[in-house]
JSON list of C-alpha atoms in Angstrom, two decimals:
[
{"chain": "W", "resi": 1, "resn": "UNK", "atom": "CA", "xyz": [168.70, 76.63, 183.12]},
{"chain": "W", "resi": 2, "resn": "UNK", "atom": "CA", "xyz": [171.51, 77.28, 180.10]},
{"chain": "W", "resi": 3, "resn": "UNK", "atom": "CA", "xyz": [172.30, 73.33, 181.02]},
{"chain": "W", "resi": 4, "resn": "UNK", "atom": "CA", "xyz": [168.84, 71.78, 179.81]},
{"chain": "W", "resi": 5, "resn": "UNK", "atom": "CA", "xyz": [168.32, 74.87, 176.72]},
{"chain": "W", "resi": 6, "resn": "UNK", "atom": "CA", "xyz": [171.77, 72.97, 175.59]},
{"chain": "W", "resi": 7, "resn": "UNK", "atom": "CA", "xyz": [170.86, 69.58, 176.35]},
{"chain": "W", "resi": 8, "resn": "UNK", "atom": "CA", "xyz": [167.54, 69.96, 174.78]},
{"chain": "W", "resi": 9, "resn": "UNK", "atom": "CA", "xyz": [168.99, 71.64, 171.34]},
{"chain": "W", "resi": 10, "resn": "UNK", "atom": "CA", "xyz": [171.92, 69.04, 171.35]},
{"chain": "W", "resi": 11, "resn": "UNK", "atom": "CA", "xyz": [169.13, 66.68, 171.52]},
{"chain": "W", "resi": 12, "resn": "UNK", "atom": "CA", "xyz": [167.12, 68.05, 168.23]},
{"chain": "W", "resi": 13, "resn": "UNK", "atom": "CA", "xyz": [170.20, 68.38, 166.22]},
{"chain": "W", "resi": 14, "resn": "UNK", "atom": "CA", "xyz": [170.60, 64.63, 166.97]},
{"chain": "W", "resi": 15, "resn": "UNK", "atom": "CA", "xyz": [167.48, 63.74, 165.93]},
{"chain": "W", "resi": 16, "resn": "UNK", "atom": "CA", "xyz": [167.17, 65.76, 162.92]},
{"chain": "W", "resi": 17, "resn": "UNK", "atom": "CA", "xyz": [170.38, 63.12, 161.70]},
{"chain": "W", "resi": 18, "resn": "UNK", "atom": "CA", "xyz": [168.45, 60.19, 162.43]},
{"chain": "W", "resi": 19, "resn": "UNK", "atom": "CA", "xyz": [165.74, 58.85, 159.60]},
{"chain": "W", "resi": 20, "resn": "UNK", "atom": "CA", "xyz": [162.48, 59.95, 161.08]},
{"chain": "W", "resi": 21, "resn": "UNK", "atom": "CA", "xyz": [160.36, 59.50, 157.95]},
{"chain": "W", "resi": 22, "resn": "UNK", "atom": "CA", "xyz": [157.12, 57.32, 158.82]},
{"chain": "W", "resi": 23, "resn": "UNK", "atom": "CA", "xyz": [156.41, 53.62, 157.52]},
{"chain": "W", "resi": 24, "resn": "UNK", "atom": "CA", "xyz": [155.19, 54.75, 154.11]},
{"chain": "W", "resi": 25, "resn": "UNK", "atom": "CA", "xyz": [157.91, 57.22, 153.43]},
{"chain": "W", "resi": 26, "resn": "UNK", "atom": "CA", "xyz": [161.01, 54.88, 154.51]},
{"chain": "W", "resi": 27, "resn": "UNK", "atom": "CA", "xyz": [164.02, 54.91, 152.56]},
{"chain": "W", "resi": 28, "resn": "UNK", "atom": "CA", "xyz": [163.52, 51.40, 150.50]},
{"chain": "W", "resi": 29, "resn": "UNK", "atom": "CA", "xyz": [166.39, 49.67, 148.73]},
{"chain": "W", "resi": 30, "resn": "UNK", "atom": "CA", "xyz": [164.09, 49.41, 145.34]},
{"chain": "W", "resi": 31, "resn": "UNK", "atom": "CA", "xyz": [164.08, 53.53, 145.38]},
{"chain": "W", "resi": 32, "resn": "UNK", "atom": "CA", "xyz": [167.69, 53.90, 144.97]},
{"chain": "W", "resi": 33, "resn": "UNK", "atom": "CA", "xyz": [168.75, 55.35, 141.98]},
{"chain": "W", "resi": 34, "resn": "UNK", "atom": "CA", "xyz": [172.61, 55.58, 140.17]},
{"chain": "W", "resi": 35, "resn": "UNK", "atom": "CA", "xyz": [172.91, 59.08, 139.25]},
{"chain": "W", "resi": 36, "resn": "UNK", "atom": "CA", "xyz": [176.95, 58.32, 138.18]},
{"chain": "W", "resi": 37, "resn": "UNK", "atom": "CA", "xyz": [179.20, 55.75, 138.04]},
{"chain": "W", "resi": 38, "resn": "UNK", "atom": "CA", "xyz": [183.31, 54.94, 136.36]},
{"chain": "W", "resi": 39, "resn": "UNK", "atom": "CA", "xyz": [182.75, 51.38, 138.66]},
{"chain": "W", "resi": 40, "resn": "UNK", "atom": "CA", "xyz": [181.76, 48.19, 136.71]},
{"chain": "W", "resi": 41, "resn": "UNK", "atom": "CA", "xyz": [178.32, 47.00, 136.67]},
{"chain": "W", "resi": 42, "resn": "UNK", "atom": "CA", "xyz": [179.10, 44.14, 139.04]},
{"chain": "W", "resi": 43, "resn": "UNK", "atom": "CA", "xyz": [180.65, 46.82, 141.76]},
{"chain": "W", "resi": 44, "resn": "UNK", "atom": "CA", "xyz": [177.81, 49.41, 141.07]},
{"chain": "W", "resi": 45, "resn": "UNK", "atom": "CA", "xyz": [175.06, 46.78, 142.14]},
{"chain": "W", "resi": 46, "resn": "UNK", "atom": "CA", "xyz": [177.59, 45.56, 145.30]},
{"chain": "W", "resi": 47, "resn": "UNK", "atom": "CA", "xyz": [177.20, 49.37, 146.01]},
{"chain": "W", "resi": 48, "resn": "UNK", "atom": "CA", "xyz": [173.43, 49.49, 145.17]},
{"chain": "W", "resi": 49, "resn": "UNK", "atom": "CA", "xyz": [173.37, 46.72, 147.45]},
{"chain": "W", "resi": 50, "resn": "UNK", "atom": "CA", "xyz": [175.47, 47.58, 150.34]},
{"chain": "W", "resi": 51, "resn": "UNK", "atom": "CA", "xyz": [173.35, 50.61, 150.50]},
{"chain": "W", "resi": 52, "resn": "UNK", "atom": "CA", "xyz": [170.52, 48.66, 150.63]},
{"chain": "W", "resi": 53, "resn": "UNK", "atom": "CA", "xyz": [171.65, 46.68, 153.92]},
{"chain": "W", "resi": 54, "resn": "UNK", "atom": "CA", "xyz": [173.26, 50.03, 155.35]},
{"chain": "W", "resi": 55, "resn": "UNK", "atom": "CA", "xyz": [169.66, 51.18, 155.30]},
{"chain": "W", "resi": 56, "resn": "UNK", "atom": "CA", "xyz": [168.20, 48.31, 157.36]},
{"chain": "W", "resi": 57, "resn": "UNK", "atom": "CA", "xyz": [170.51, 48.31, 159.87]},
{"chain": "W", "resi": 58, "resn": "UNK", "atom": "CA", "xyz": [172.20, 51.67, 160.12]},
{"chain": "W", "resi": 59, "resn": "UNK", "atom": "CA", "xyz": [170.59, 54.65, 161.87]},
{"chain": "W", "resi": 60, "resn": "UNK", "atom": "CA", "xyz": [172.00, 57.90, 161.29]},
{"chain": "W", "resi": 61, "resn": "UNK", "atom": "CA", "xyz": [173.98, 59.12, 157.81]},
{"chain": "W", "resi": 62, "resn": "UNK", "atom": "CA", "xyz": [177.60, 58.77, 159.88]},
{"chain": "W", "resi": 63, "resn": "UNK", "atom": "CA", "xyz": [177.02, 55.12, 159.83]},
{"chain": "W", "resi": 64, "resn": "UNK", "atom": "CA", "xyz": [175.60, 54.40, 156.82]},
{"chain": "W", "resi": 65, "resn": "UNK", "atom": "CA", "xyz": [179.02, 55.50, 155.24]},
{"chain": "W", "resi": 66, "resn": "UNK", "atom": "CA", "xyz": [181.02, 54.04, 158.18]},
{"chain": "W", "resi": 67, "resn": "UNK", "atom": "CA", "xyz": [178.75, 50.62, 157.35]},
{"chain": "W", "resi": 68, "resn": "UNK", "atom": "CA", "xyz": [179.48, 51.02, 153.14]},
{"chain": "W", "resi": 69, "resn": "UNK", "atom": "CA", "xyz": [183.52, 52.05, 153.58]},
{"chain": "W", "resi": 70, "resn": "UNK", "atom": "CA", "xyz": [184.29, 49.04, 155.60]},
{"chain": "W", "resi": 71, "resn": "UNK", "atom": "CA", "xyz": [182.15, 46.91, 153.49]},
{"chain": "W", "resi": 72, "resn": "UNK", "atom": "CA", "xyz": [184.02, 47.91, 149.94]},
{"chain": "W", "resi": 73, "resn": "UNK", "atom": "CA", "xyz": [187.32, 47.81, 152.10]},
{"chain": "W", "resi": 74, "resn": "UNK", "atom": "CA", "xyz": [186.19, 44.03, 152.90]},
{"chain": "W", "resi": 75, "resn": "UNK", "atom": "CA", "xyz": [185.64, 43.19, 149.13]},
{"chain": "W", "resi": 76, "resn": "UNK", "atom": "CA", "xyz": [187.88, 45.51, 147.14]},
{"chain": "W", "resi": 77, "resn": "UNK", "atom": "CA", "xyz": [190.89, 46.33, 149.58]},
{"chain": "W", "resi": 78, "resn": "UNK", "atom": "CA", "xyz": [191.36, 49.41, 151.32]},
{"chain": "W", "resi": 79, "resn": "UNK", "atom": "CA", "xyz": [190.94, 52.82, 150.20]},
{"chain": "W", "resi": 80, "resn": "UNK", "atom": "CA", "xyz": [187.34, 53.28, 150.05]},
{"chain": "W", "resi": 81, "resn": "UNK", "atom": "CA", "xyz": [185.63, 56.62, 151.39]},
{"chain": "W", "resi": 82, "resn": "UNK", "atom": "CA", "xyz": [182.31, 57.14, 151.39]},
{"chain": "W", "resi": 83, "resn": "UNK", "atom": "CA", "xyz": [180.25, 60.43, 152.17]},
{"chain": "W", "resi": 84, "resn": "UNK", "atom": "CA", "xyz": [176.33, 60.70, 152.86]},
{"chain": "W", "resi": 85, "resn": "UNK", "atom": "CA", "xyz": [174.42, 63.87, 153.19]},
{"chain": "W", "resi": 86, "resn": "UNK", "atom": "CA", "xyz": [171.93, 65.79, 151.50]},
{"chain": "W", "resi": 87, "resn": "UNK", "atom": "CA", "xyz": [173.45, 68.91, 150.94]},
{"chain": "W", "resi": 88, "resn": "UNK", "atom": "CA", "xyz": [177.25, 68.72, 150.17]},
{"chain": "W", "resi": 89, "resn": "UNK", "atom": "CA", "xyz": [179.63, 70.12, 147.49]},
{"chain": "W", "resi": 90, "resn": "UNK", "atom": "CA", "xyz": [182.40, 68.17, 146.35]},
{"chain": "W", "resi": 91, "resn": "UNK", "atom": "CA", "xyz": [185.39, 68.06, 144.00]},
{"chain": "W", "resi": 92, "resn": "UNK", "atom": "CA", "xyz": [187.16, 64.90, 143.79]},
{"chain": "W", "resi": 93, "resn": "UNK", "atom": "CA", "xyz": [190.30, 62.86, 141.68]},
{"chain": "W", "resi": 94, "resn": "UNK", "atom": "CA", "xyz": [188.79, 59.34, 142.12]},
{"chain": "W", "resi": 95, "resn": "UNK", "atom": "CA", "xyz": [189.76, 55.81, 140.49]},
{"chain": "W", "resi": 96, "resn": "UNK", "atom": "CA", "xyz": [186.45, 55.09, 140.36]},
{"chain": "W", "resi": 97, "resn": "UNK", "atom": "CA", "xyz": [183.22, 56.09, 142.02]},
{"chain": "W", "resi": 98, "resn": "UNK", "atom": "CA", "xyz": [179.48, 55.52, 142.01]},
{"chain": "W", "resi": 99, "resn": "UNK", "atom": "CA", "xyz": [177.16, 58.22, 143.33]},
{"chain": "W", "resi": 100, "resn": "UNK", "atom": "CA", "xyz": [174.01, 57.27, 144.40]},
{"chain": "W", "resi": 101, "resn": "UNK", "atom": "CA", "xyz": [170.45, 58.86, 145.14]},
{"chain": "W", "resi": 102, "resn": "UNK", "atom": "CA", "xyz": [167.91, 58.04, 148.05]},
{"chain": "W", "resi": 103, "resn": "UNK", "atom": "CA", "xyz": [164.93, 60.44, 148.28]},
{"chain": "W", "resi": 104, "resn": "UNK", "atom": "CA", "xyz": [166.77, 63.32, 149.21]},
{"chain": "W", "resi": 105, "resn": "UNK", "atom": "CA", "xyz": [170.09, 61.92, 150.38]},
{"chain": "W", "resi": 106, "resn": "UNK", "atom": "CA", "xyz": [173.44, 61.66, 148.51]},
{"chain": "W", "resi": 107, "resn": "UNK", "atom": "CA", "xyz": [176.07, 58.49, 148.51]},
{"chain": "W", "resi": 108, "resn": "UNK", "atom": "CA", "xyz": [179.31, 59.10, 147.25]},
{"chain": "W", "resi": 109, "resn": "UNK", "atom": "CA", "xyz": [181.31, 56.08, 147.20]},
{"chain": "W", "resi": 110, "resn": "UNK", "atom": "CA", "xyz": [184.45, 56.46, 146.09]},
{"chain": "W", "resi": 111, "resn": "UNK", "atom": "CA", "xyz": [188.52, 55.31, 145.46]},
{"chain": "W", "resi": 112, "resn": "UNK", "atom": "CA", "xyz": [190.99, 57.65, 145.31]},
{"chain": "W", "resi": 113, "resn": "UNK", "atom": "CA", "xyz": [194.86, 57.41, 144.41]}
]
């Protein structure tokens, strides 16, 4: 009985990651707004545009930033972390950055030293 009250809670926590809004409340490329930025303009719509395909093919928040840091590592070299959520603090030395804004989900792309 404890078995399937676990399996069954594990199960809503893993759906609560997963974008469950309906057809007229997905997450759209067009809606993504740049809240920050120290990247160039040219990196900042790569970014804007990365998220954009991270969206259509990427599932839960773990890979949308998994999909974005291997992306920027592709086109800018290594060194690229990225962190999605929508409730987060952070503090953070970065080369440069863009910070992005989805509904109610946070991007943080970022270099660091």
């Amino acid at each position: 009985m404890i078995g399937l009250m676990r399996r069954k809670l594990s199960s809503k926590r893993r759906e609560s990651r997963r974008w469950r809004e309906p057809p007229e409340k997905a997450l759209r490329a067009e809606d993504i707004v740049v809240k920050s930025t120290t990247m160039t303009e040219q990196r900042t719509q790569q970014a804007v545009t990365c998220l954009g395909d991270a969206l259509a093919n990427c599932g839960i928040e773990n890979e949308i930033a998994s999909f974005m840091k291997r992306k920027f590592d592709e086109l800018h070299g290594s060194h690229w972390q990225c962190i999605v959520g929508r409730n987060f603090g952070s503090h953070l030395d970065t080369v440069e950055h863009v910070h992005l804004i989805l509904s109610k989900i946070s991007v943080l792309l970022f270099r660091c030293h």
